[in-house]
Amino acid sequence: MIVDVSKKILIVGLGLLGGSYARVLKRFGFHISAITLEQDAIDYALREGMIDEGSTGLDEKMIGEADLVIFALYPHVFVEWIERNQTLFKSGALLTDVTGVKRSIVYKIQEMLRSDVEFVAAHPMAGREVSGVENSTDRMFIGANYIVTPTERNTPEAVETCLELGKLLGFANVTTLSPEEHDEMIGFLSQLTHCIAVTLMTCNDKEHMEKFTGDSFRDLTRIARINDLMWSELFLANKDVLLDQMNLFLKQFNSLKTMLENEDIDGMRAMMRHSTERRALFDKK
Amino acid sequence: MIVDVSKKILIVGLGLLGGSYARVLKRFGFHISAITLEQDAIDYALREGMIDEGSTGLDEKMIGEADLVIFALYPHVFVEWIERNQTLFKSGALLTDVTGVKRSIVYKIQEMLRSDVEFVAAHPMAGREVSGVENSTDRMFIGANYIVTPTERNTPEAVETCLELGKLLGFANVTTLSPEEHDEMIGFLSQLTHCIAVTLMTCNDKEHMEKFTGDSFRDLTRIARINDLMWSELFLANKDVLLDQMNLFLKQFNSLKTMLENEDIDGMRAMMRHSTERRALFDKK
């Protein structure tokens, strides 16, 4: 066990994800501090016993004492934070994050970072349609996937610590991918699905459809309730990959459309059988 | 209360939907009989106490005594059944169905039907990713929508009886639409969503993605497990409308893609805010 509970953990950005990290890790007995913009979030977290201390400013003591710093910020805010404040870290501190894109973040931060501090990037594949620390929960990661994206600059020990952190948090699958593999995977599994949901939700403004809907439309549009500021930033940060995935989808959708136009029932049935078979792989174990 | 429990109900096609109808209606004390292809389905339903009697053949007494006949068959099988066997109905019998398309079924059947028997079409908007009577449940319709699609040939009394049946079955919303309105609504809310799910599930054959997925991909592909025989028939029976809906979706998807290509962050954010606002309408009440 590399992560021992005498370690001090600092969470920067106490929202839905940062708050859920705090809830789970506090239960193990770690000393948890938090830096976030809103005093309300800190007050809430203190009342809930999720953190030991919190600050809305750059509390130098809090930053300087942290062994592990978890960043749960918007991508560009995260990069700027490191640029401005990295002198405050304790020597030997380990940094990790929850950012949903990796190529555009990881290399930039590792490039500029002090050599006595290490950053291992990670992506917890979990979320809700609501945000804010008051919606955080210590059960959010159960059954979910956690991806660590190490680079050549990382030490095996730091990577191991991050993998352990994922297990402590309760993730069902803890794996590693390169930043490139991660962004391709996420471009398909997460970003393309959000593009589809938003498109479906906005392509037909007919009124009163909610009275006639079944569960399938609800399922396909659950994630159409979306944080526009964060997701537009994530889309742009993975633009090349996401465009490729959108084109893959378009090609297949157009081929289904052509089959329908031509009343090619065998072709449609073959695609549906392929779909049914492949979906079985994605059942939660 | 037009539907009284002294009425005899016959269900033709004892699968997931027919079985679920039987379970709920039996609880109210109706006499329920069933005609279906498989003896196993009848044996199961008798053991479970869901039906009073069943037959794999054209039991003339069963058909001739039924006050209400509910058809839960594939669309073309339903039309053929009526063509061949309508002489067996009791005079004054009311027929209804569960078919997922309406224009291509309703007029054809009403046109050919004996004048002393009435058919009021209905569509229970509920389903599961599994089929068969052994997966039927008496809770399938709770919170779901039930659409009756009357035509000029229907009497107000028969329409009222069908609406009452929907309420008895436990549907949260029981409404009427014309067959044309129904098919447009369903083309968008149900058929387009199935096209999208099947496309998403089959457009990228990269392996091992299930290890890295979050819930959004699972949500969008739940219905990608699909009965190819039934759905290819439903798609073809609503071809014109479904192609229109696919084109609506394509137009909006391409416009999102263009915004991403042009890094039009304001355009993307506006679409996401529209999406978020509109999705709120579809929350289950």
Coordinates of C-alpha atoms in Angstrom, one line a residue:
Chain A
M1 CA 0.0 0.0 0.0
I2 CA 1.7 3.1 -1.2
V3 CA -1.1 5.5 -0.3
D4 CA -1.1 5.6 3.5
V5 CA -3.6 7.6 5.6
S6 CA -1.0 9.7 7.2
K7 CA -0.7 11.5 3.8
K8 CA -2.3 14.9 3.4
I9 CA -4.5 15.3 0.4
L10 CA -5.5 18.6 -1.2
I11 CA -8.4 18.8 -3.6
V12 CA -8.4 21.9 -5.9
G13 CA -12.0 22.5 -7.2
L14 CA -14.7 21.2 -4.8
G15 CA -17.6 20.5 -7.2
L16 CA -19.4 17.2 -8.0
L17 CA -16.2 15.2 -8.7
G18 CA -13.9 16.9 -6.2
G19 CA -16.6 16.6 -3.5
S20 CA -17.1 12.9 -4.3
Y21 CA -13.4 12.3 -4.0
A22 CA -13.4 14.1 -0.6
R23 CA -16.3 12.0 0.7
V24 CA -14.7 8.7 -0.1
L25 CA -11.2 9.6 0.9
K26 CA -12.3 11.2 4.2
R27 CA -13.9 7.9 5.2
F28 CA -10.5 6.2 5.0
G29 CA -9.1 8.7 7.5
F30 CA -7.0 10.9 5.3
H31 CA -6.5 14.6 6.2
I32 CA -8.4 16.4 3.4
S33 CA -8.1 20.1 2.6
A34 CA -9.8 21.9 -0.3
I35 CA -9.3 25.0 -2.3
T36 CA -12.3 26.2 -4.3
L37 CA -13.8 29.5 -5.4
E38 CA -17.0 29.5 -3.3
Q39 CA -17.1 29.8 0.4
D40 CA -20.5 28.1 0.4
A41 CA -18.9 25.0 -1.0
I42 CA -16.3 24.9 1.7
D43 CA -18.9 25.6 4.4
Y44 CA -21.1 22.8 3.1
A45 CA -18.1 20.4 3.0
L46 CA -17.1 21.3 6.5
R47 CA -20.6 20.8 7.8
E48 CA -20.8 17.4 6.1
G49 CA -17.4 16.3 7.6
M50 CA -16.0 15.8 4.1
I51 CA -12.9 18.0 4.6
D52 CA -10.7 19.0 7.5
E53 CA -10.1 22.5 6.2
G54 CA -10.8 24.7 3.2
S55 CA -9.9 28.0 1.6
T56 CA -11.2 30.2 -1.2
G57 CA -7.7 31.6 -1.7
L58 CA -4.1 30.3 -2.3
D59 CA -3.5 29.1 1.2
E60 CA 0.3 28.6 1.1
K61 CA 0.4 26.3 4.1
M62 CA -2.3 24.1 2.7
I63 CA -0.6 23.7 -0.6
G64 CA 2.8 23.4 0.9
E65 CA 1.8 20.6 3.2
A66 CA -0.1 18.4 0.7
D67 CA 1.5 15.1 -0.3
L68 CA -1.2 14.4 -3.0
V69 CA -3.0 17.2 -4.9
I70 CA -6.1 16.3 -6.9
F71 CA -7.2 18.9 -9.5
A72 CA -10.8 18.9 -10.5
L73 CA -10.9 22.1 -12.6
Y74 CA -11.9 23.0 -16.2
P75 CA -8.9 22.1 -18.5
H76 CA -7.7 25.6 -19.2
V77 CA -8.1 26.7 -15.5
F78 CA -6.1 23.7 -14.5
V79 CA -3.2 24.6 -16.8
E80 CA -3.2 28.2 -15.7
W81 CA -3.3 27.2 -12.0
I82 CA -0.2 25.2 -12.4
E83 CA 1.6 27.9 -14.4
R84 CA 0.9 30.5 -11.7
N85 CA 1.2 28.5 -8.5
Q86 CA 3.5 25.6 -8.9
T87 CA 6.2 27.2 -6.7
L88 CA 4.0 26.6 -3.7
F89 CA 4.0 22.7 -3.9
K90 CA 6.0 20.7 -1.4
S91 CA 9.0 19.0 -2.9
G92 CA 8.0 15.4 -3.8
A93 CA 4.3 16.2 -4.1
L94 CA 2.3 14.1 -6.4
L95 CA -0.3 15.8 -8.6
T96 CA -3.2 14.1 -10.3
D97 CA -6.5 15.3 -12.0
V98 CA -9.9 14.3 -13.3
T99 CA -9.7 16.1 -16.7
G100 CA -11.7 14.5 -19.5
V101 CA -9.1 15.1 -22.2
K102 CA -5.5 14.2 -21.9
R103 CA -3.2 15.0 -24.9
S104 CA -3.7 18.8 -24.7
I105 CA -3.2 18.8 -20.9
V106 CA -0.7 16.2 -19.8
Y107 CA 2.3 17.1 -22.0
K108 CA 1.8 20.9 -21.4
I109 CA 1.8 20.4 -17.6
Q110 CA 4.6 17.9 -17.4
E111 CA 6.7 20.2 -19.7
M112 CA 6.4 23.2 -17.4
L113 CA 6.3 21.4 -14.0
R114 CA 9.1 21.7 -11.4
S115 CA 11.3 18.6 -11.6
D116 CA 10.8 17.7 -7.9
V117 CA 7.0 17.4 -8.3
E118 CA 5.3 14.7 -10.4
F119 CA 2.0 14.8 -12.3
V120 CA 0.2 11.6 -13.3
A121 CA -3.0 12.2 -15.2
A122 CA -6.2 10.2 -14.6
H123 CA -9.8 10.3 -15.8
P124 CA -12.6 9.0 -13.5
M125 CA -15.3 7.9 -16.0
A126 CA -18.2 8.9 -13.8
G127 CA -20.6 11.8 -13.7
R128 CA -24.1 13.0 -13.1
E129 CA -26.5 15.4 -14.8
V130 CA -26.2 17.7 -11.8
S131 CA -23.2 19.6 -10.6
G132 CA -21.8 21.1 -7.4
V133 CA -20.5 19.7 -4.2
E134 CA -24.0 19.3 -2.7
N135 CA -24.7 16.6 -5.3
S136 CA -21.5 14.7 -4.6
T137 CA -21.8 11.2 -3.2
D138 CA -19.5 8.6 -1.9
R139 CA -21.1 6.0 -4.2
M140 CA -20.5 7.7 -7.5
F141 CA -17.6 5.5 -8.6
I142 CA -19.0 2.0 -7.8
G143 CA -19.0 -0.1 -11.0
A144 CA -17.3 2.7 -13.0
N145 CA -14.0 2.8 -14.9
Y146 CA -10.9 4.8 -14.0
I147 CA -8.2 5.4 -16.5
V148 CA -4.6 6.5 -15.7
T149 CA -2.7 8.0 -18.6
P150 CA 1.1 7.8 -17.8
T151 CA 3.8 9.2 -20.0
E152 CA 7.6 8.6 -20.3
R153 CA 8.1 11.3 -17.7
N154 CA 6.3 9.3 -15.0
T155 CA 7.9 7.1 -12.4
P156 CA 6.4 3.6 -11.9
E157 CA 5.8 4.4 -8.2
A158 CA 3.7 7.5 -8.9
V159 CA 1.7 5.6 -11.5
E160 CA 1.2 2.8 -9.0
T161 CA 0.0 5.4 -6.4
C162 CA -2.6 6.7 -8.9
L163 CA -3.8 3.2 -9.7
E164 CA -4.2 2.6 -6.0
L165 CA -6.1 5.8 -5.6
G166 CA -8.6 4.6 -8.2
K167 CA -9.1 1.4 -6.3
L168 CA -9.5 3.2 -3.0
L169 CA -12.2 5.4 -4.6
G170 CA -14.2 2.3 -5.4
F171 CA -13.8 2.1 -9.2
A172 CA -14.6 -1.4 -10.6
N173 CA -11.9 -1.2 -13.4
V174 CA -8.6 0.6 -13.0
T175 CA -6.5 0.7 -16.2
T176 CA -3.9 2.6 -18.0
L177 CA -3.9 4.1 -21.5
S178 CA -1.5 6.5 -23.3
P179 CA -2.9 10.0 -23.6
E180 CA -3.4 9.4 -27.3
E181 CA -5.3 6.1 -26.7
H182 CA -7.4 7.8 -24.0
D183 CA -8.5 10.6 -26.2
E184 CA -9.4 8.3 -29.0
M185 CA -11.5 6.1 -26.7
I186 CA -13.1 9.1 -25.0
G187 CA -13.8 10.8 -28.4
F188 CA -15.9 7.8 -29.3
L189 CA -17.4 6.6 -26.0
S190 CA -18.1 9.9 -24.4
Q191 CA -17.8 12.9 -26.7
L192 CA -19.5 11.4 -29.7
T193 CA -22.4 10.2 -27.5
H194 CA -22.8 13.7 -26.1
C195 CA -22.8 15.1 -29.7
I196 CA -25.6 12.6 -30.6
A197 CA -27.7 13.4 -27.5
V198 CA -27.5 17.1 -28.0
T199 CA -28.3 16.8 -31.7
L200 CA -31.3 14.5 -31.0
M201 CA -32.6 16.8 -28.4
T202 CA -32.4 19.9 -30.6
C203 CA -33.2 18.6 -34.1
N204 CA -37.0 18.6 -33.8
D205 CA -38.9 21.3 -32.0
K206 CA -42.3 19.8 -32.3
E207 CA -44.2 20.5 -29.1
H208 CA -45.7 18.2 -26.4
M209 CA -43.7 15.1 -27.5
E210 CA -43.0 14.4 -23.8
K211 CA -46.6 13.1 -23.5
F212 CA -45.9 10.4 -26.0
T213 CA -42.3 9.3 -25.3
G214 CA -41.1 5.9 -24.2
D215 CA -37.9 5.2 -22.3
S216 CA -35.7 4.9 -25.4
F217 CA -35.8 8.7 -26.1
R218 CA -35.2 9.4 -22.5
D219 CA -32.2 7.1 -22.4
L220 CA -30.6 8.6 -25.5
T221 CA -31.0 12.2 -24.2
R222 CA -30.2 11.8 -20.5
I223 CA -26.8 13.4 -21.2
A224 CA -28.4 16.1 -23.4
R225 CA -28.5 18.1 -20.2
I226 CA -25.0 19.3 -20.5
N227 CA -22.6 21.9 -19.0
D228 CA -22.1 24.0 -22.1
L229 CA -18.9 25.7 -20.8
M230 CA -17.1 22.6 -20.0
W231 CA -18.2 20.4 -22.9
S232 CA -17.5 23.0 -25.6
E233 CA -14.0 23.2 -24.1
L234 CA -13.6 19.4 -24.0
F235 CA -14.8 19.1 -27.7
L236 CA -12.3 21.7 -28.9
A237 CA -9.5 20.1 -27.0
N238 CA -10.1 16.8 -28.8
K239 CA -11.3 18.3 -32.1
D240 CA -9.4 16.1 -34.6
V241 CA -10.3 12.8 -32.9
L242 CA -14.0 13.9 -32.3
L243 CA -14.4 14.9 -36.0
D244 CA -13.0 11.5 -37.0
Q245 CA -15.5 9.7 -34.7
M246 CA -18.4 11.9 -36.0
N247 CA -17.5 10.9 -39.5
L248 CA -17.4 7.2 -38.6
F249 CA -20.9 7.6 -37.1
L250 CA -22.2 9.5 -40.2
K251 CA -20.9 6.9 -42.6
Q252 CA -22.7 4.1 -40.8
F253 CA -25.9 6.2 -40.3
N254 CA -26.0 7.0 -44.0
S255 CA -25.5 3.4 -44.9
L256 CA -28.5 2.4 -42.7
K257 CA -30.5 5.2 -44.4
T258 CA -29.6 3.9 -47.8
M259 CA -30.7 0.4 -46.8
L260 CA -34.1 1.8 -45.7
E261 CA -34.5 3.8 -48.9
N262 CA -33.8 0.6 -50.9
E263 CA -36.0 -1.5 -48.6
D264 CA -32.9 -3.8 -48.1
I265 CA -34.4 -5.7 -45.2
D266 CA -31.6 -8.3 -45.1
G267 CA -29.0 -5.5 -44.8
M268 CA -30.9 -3.9 -42.0
R269 CA -31.4 -7.1 -40.2
A270 CA -27.7 -8.0 -40.4
M271 CA -26.8 -4.6 -38.9
M272 CA -29.3 -5.1 -36.1
R273 CA -27.9 -8.6 -35.3
H274 CA -24.3 -7.2 -35.3
S275 CA -25.6 -4.5 -33.0
T276 CA -27.3 -6.9 -30.6
E277 CA -24.2 -9.1 -30.4
R278 CA -21.8 -6.3 -29.8
R279 CA -24.0 -4.6 -27.2
A280 CA -23.7 -7.8 -25.0
L281 CA -20.1 -6.9 -24.4
F282 CA -21.0 -3.7 -22.7
D283 CA -23.4 -5.1 -20.0
K284 CA -22.2 -4.1 -16.6
K285 CA -20.5 -7.1 -15.0
Chain B
M1 CA -66.7 2.0 -16.1
I2 CA -67.3 0.5 -19.5
V3 CA -64.8 -2.4 -19.1
D4 CA -66.4 -4.6 -16.5
V5 CA -64.8 -7.7 -15.1
S6 CA -67.5 -10.1 -16.4
K7 CA -66.1 -9.4 -19.9
K8 CA -64.0 -12.2 -21.4
I9 CA -60.6 -11.1 -22.8
L10 CA -58.6 -13.0 -25.4
I11 CA -55.0 -12.2 -25.9
V12 CA -53.5 -13.3 -29.3
G13 CA -49.7 -13.5 -29.1
L14 CA -48.5 -14.3 -25.6
G15 CA -45.0 -12.8 -25.5
L16 CA -43.5 -10.0 -23.4
L17 CA -46.4 -7.5 -24.0
G18 CA -49.2 -9.9 -24.3
G19 CA -48.0 -11.6 -21.1
S20 CA -47.8 -8.4 -19.3
Y21 CA -51.3 -7.4 -20.3
A22 CA -52.5 -10.8 -19.0
R23 CA -50.8 -10.4 -15.7
V24 CA -52.3 -7.0 -15.0
L25 CA -55.8 -7.8 -16.3
K26 CA -56.0 -11.2 -14.5
R27 CA -55.4 -9.3 -11.2
F28 CA -58.6 -7.4 -11.8
G29 CA -60.5 -10.7 -12.1
F30 CA -61.2 -10.8 -15.8
H31 CA -61.5 -14.2 -17.5
I32 CA -58.4 -14.3 -19.7
S33 CA -57.7 -16.7 -22.5
A34 CA -54.7 -16.8 -24.8
I35 CA -53.9 -18.0 -28.3
T36 CA -50.2 -18.3 -29.1
L37 CA -47.8 -20.5 -31.2
E38 CA -45.9 -22.1 -28.4
Q39 CA -47.4 -24.6 -25.9
D40 CA -44.5 -23.7 -23.5
A41 CA -45.8 -20.2 -23.3
I42 CA -49.3 -21.4 -22.5
D43 CA -48.0 -23.9 -19.9
Y44 CA -46.0 -21.1 -18.3
A45 CA -48.9 -18.7 -18.2
L46 CA -51.2 -21.3 -16.7
R47 CA -48.7 -22.2 -14.0
E48 CA -48.3 -18.5 -13.2
G49 CA -52.0 -18.0 -13.0
M50 CA -51.9 -15.3 -15.7
I51 CA -54.6 -16.9 -17.9
D52 CA -57.6 -19.2 -17.4
E53 CA -57.1 -21.1 -20.6
G54 CA -54.9 -21.2 -23.7
S55 CA -54.5 -22.8 -27.1
T56 CA -51.9 -23.1 -29.8
G57 CA -54.6 -23.4 -32.5
L58 CA -57.7 -21.5 -33.6
D59 CA -59.9 -22.5 -30.7
E60 CA -63.3 -21.4 -32.1
K61 CA -65.1 -21.3 -28.7
M62 CA -62.3 -19.2 -27.2
I63 CA -62.5 -16.7 -30.1
G64 CA -66.3 -16.8 -30.3
E65 CA -66.8 -16.0 -26.6
A66 CA -64.3 -13.1 -26.3
D67 CA -65.7 -9.6 -25.7
L68 CA -62.3 -8.0 -26.1
V69 CA -59.5 -9.3 -28.2
I70 CA -56.0 -7.9 -27.8
F71 CA -53.5 -8.6 -30.6
A72 CA -49.9 -8.6 -29.7
L73 CA -48.4 -9.9 -33.0
Y74 CA -45.9 -8.7 -35.6
P75 CA -47.7 -6.2 -37.9
H76 CA -48.0 -8.4 -41.0
V77 CA -49.0 -11.5 -38.9
F78 CA -51.7 -9.4 -37.3
V79 CA -53.2 -8.3 -40.7
E80 CA -53.1 -11.9 -42.0
W81 CA -54.7 -13.3 -38.9
I82 CA -57.7 -10.9 -39.3
E83 CA -58.0 -11.7 -43.0
R84 CA -58.2 -15.4 -42.3
N85 CA -60.1 -15.7 -39.1
Q86 CA -62.4 -12.7 -38.7
T87 CA -65.5 -14.9 -39.2
L88 CA -64.8 -16.4 -35.8
F89 CA -65.4 -13.3 -33.7
K90 CA -68.5 -12.8 -31.7
S91 CA -70.8 -10.1 -33.0
G92 CA -70.1 -6.9 -31.1
A93 CA -66.6 -7.9 -30.1
L94 CA -64.0 -5.1 -29.7
L95 CA -60.5 -5.6 -31.0
T96 CA -57.4 -3.7 -30.1
D97 CA -53.6 -4.2 -30.5
V98 CA -50.1 -3.1 -29.4
T99 CA -48.6 -2.6 -32.9
G100 CA -45.8 0.0 -33.0
V101 CA -46.9 1.5 -36.4
K102 CA -50.4 2.6 -37.2
R103 CA -51.1 4.1 -40.7
S104 CA -50.2 0.9 -42.5
I105 CA -52.3 -1.3 -40.2
V106 CA -55.3 0.5 -38.9
Y107 CA -57.0 1.5 -42.2
K108 CA -56.2 -1.9 -43.8
I109 CA -57.9 -3.8 -40.9
Q110 CA -60.8 -1.4 -40.5
E111 CA -61.4 -1.7 -44.3
M112 CA -61.7 -5.4 -44.3
L113 CA -63.3 -6.0 -41.0
R114 CA -66.9 -7.3 -40.5
S115 CA -69.2 -4.4 -39.8
D116 CA -70.5 -5.9 -36.5
V117 CA -66.9 -6.0 -35.0
E118 CA -64.9 -2.9 -34.1
F119 CA -61.1 -2.3 -34.1
V120 CA -59.6 0.5 -32.1
A121 CA -55.8 0.6 -32.4
A122 CA -53.5 1.4 -29.5
H123 CA -49.8 1.6 -28.8
P124 CA -48.4 0.9 -25.3
M125 CA -45.1 2.8 -25.2
A126 CA -43.3 0.3 -23.1
G127 CA -40.8 -2.5 -23.7
R128 CA -37.7 -4.3 -22.4
E129 CA -34.5 -5.6 -24.0
V130 CA -35.7 -9.1 -23.4
S131 CA -38.7 -10.9 -25.0
G132 CA -41.0 -13.8 -24.2
V133 CA -43.8 -14.4 -21.8
E134 CA -41.4 -15.4 -19.1
N135 CA -40.0 -11.9 -19.0
S136 CA -43.5 -10.3 -18.7
T137 CA -44.3 -8.3 -15.6
D138 CA -47.3 -6.6 -14.1
R139 CA -45.2 -3.5 -13.5
M140 CA -44.1 -2.8 -17.0
F141 CA -46.6 0.0 -17.7
I142 CA -46.2 2.1 -14.6
G143 CA -45.1 5.6 -15.5
A144 CA -45.3 4.9 -19.3
N145 CA -47.4 6.4 -22.1
Y146 CA -50.4 4.7 -23.9
I147 CA -51.6 6.1 -27.2
V148 CA -55.0 5.3 -28.7
T149 CA -55.3 6.1 -32.5
P150 CA -59.0 6.3 -33.4
T151 CA -60.3 6.9 -36.9
E152 CA -63.6 8.1 -38.3
R153 CA -64.8 4.6 -38.4
N154 CA -64.6 4.2 -34.6
T155 CA -67.5 4.8 -32.1
P156 CA -66.9 7.0 -29.1
E157 CA -67.8 4.1 -26.8
A158 CA -65.2 1.8 -28.2
V159 CA -62.5 4.5 -28.0
E160 CA -63.5 5.2 -24.4
T161 CA -63.2 1.5 -23.6
C162 CA -59.7 1.5 -25.1
L163 CA -58.7 4.5 -23.0
E164 CA -60.1 2.8 -19.9
L165 CA -58.1 -0.3 -20.7
G166 CA -54.9 1.9 -20.8
K167 CA -55.7 3.3 -17.4
L168 CA -56.5 -0.2 -16.0
L169 CA -53.1 -1.4 -17.3
G170 CA -51.4 1.2 -15.1
F171 CA -50.2 3.7 -17.8
A172 CA -49.4 7.1 -16.4
N173 CA -50.6 9.0 -19.6
V174 CA -53.4 7.8 -21.8
T175 CA -53.9 9.9 -24.9
T176 CA -55.2 9.9 -28.4
L177 CA -53.5 10.7 -31.7
S178 CA -54.5 10.2 -35.3
P179 CA -52.6 7.3 -37.0
E180 CA -50.7 9.9 -38.9
E181 CA -49.7 11.9 -35.8
H182 CA -48.8 8.7 -34.1
D183 CA -46.5 7.5 -36.8
E184 CA -44.7 10.9 -37.0
M185 CA -44.2 11.0 -33.2
I186 CA -43.1 7.4 -33.1
G187 CA -40.8 7.9 -36.1
F188 CA -38.9 10.5 -34.1
L189 CA -39.2 9.3 -30.5
S190 CA -38.7 5.6 -31.0
Q191 CA -37.6 4.6 -34.5
L192 CA -35.0 7.3 -35.0
T193 CA -33.6 6.5 -31.5
H194 CA -33.3 2.8 -32.5
C195 CA -31.5 3.8 -35.7
I196 CA -29.0 5.9 -33.8
A197 CA -28.4 3.2 -31.2
V198 CA -27.8 0.6 -33.8
T199 CA -25.5 2.9 -35.8
L200 CA -23.5 3.9 -32.7
M201 CA -23.1 0.3 -31.7
T202 CA -21.8 -0.9 -35.1
C203 CA -19.8 2.1 -36.4
N204 CA -16.6 1.4 -34.6
D205 CA -15.3 -2.1 -34.1
K206 CA -12.3 -1.2 -32.0
E207 CA -11.9 -3.9 -29.3
H208 CA -12.0 -3.8 -25.5
M209 CA -13.8 -0.5 -25.3
E210 CA -16.1 -1.9 -22.7
K211 CA -13.2 -1.6 -20.2
F212 CA -13.2 2.1 -20.6
T213 CA -16.8 3.1 -21.1
G214 CA -18.8 5.4 -18.8
D215 CA -22.6 5.3 -18.4
S216 CA -23.3 7.6 -21.4
F217 CA -22.4 5.0 -24.0
R218 CA -24.3 2.3 -22.2
D219 CA -27.4 4.6 -22.0
L220 CA -27.3 5.4 -25.7
T221 CA -26.9 1.8 -26.7
R222 CA -29.3 0.0 -24.3
I223 CA -31.8 -0.3 -27.2
A224 CA -29.1 -1.4 -29.6
R225 CA -30.0 -4.9 -28.4
I226 CA -32.9 -5.2 -30.9
N227 CA -35.3 -7.8 -32.4
D228 CA -34.1 -7.5 -36.0
L229 CA -37.2 -9.2 -37.5
M230 CA -39.7 -7.0 -35.8
W231 CA -37.8 -3.7 -36.1
S232 CA -36.9 -4.0 -39.7
E233 CA -40.6 -4.6 -40.4
L234 CA -41.6 -1.5 -38.2
F235 CA -39.0 0.6 -40.1
L236 CA -40.3 -0.3 -43.5
A237 CA -43.9 0.2 -42.4
N238 CA -43.0 3.8 -41.5
K239 CA -40.4 4.4 -44.2
D240 CA -41.3 7.9 -45.4
V241 CA -41.6 9.4 -41.9
L242 CA -38.5 7.7 -40.6
L243 CA -36.4 8.9 -43.5
D244 CA -37.7 12.5 -42.8
Q245 CA -36.7 12.1 -39.2
M246 CA -33.3 10.7 -40.1
N247 CA -32.7 13.7 -42.4
L248 CA -33.7 16.2 -39.6
F249 CA -31.2 14.5 -37.3
L250 CA -28.5 14.5 -40.0
K251 CA -28.9 18.2 -40.7
Q252 CA -28.5 19.1 -37.1
F253 CA -25.6 16.7 -36.6
N254 CA -23.8 18.2 -39.6
S255 CA -24.3 21.6 -38.3
L256 CA -22.7 20.7 -35.0
K257 CA -19.8 19.2 -36.9
T258 CA -19.4 22.4 -38.9
M259 CA -19.3 24.4 -35.7
L260 CA -16.6 22.1 -34.3
E261 CA -14.6 22.4 -37.5
N262 CA -14.8 26.2 -37.3
E263 CA -14.2 26.3 -33.6
D264 CA -17.4 28.2 -33.2
I265 CA -17.6 27.9 -29.5
D266 CA -20.5 30.3 -29.1
G267 CA -22.6 28.2 -31.6
M268 CA -21.8 25.0 -29.8
R269 CA -22.7 26.5 -26.4
A270 CA -26.0 27.8 -27.7
M271 CA -26.9 24.4 -29.0
M272 CA -26.0 22.8 -25.7
R273 CA -28.0 25.3 -23.7
H274 CA -31.0 24.7 -26.0
S275 CA -30.5 21.0 -25.5
T276 CA -30.3 21.3 -21.7
E277 CA -33.5 23.5 -21.5
R278 CA -35.5 21.2 -23.8
R279 CA -34.4 18.0 -22.0
A280 CA -36.0 19.3 -18.8
L281 CA -39.4 18.8 -20.4
F282 CA -38.8 15.0 -20.7
D283 CA -38.1 14.3 -17.1
K284 CA -40.4 11.6 -15.7
K285 CA -43.0 13.4 -13.6

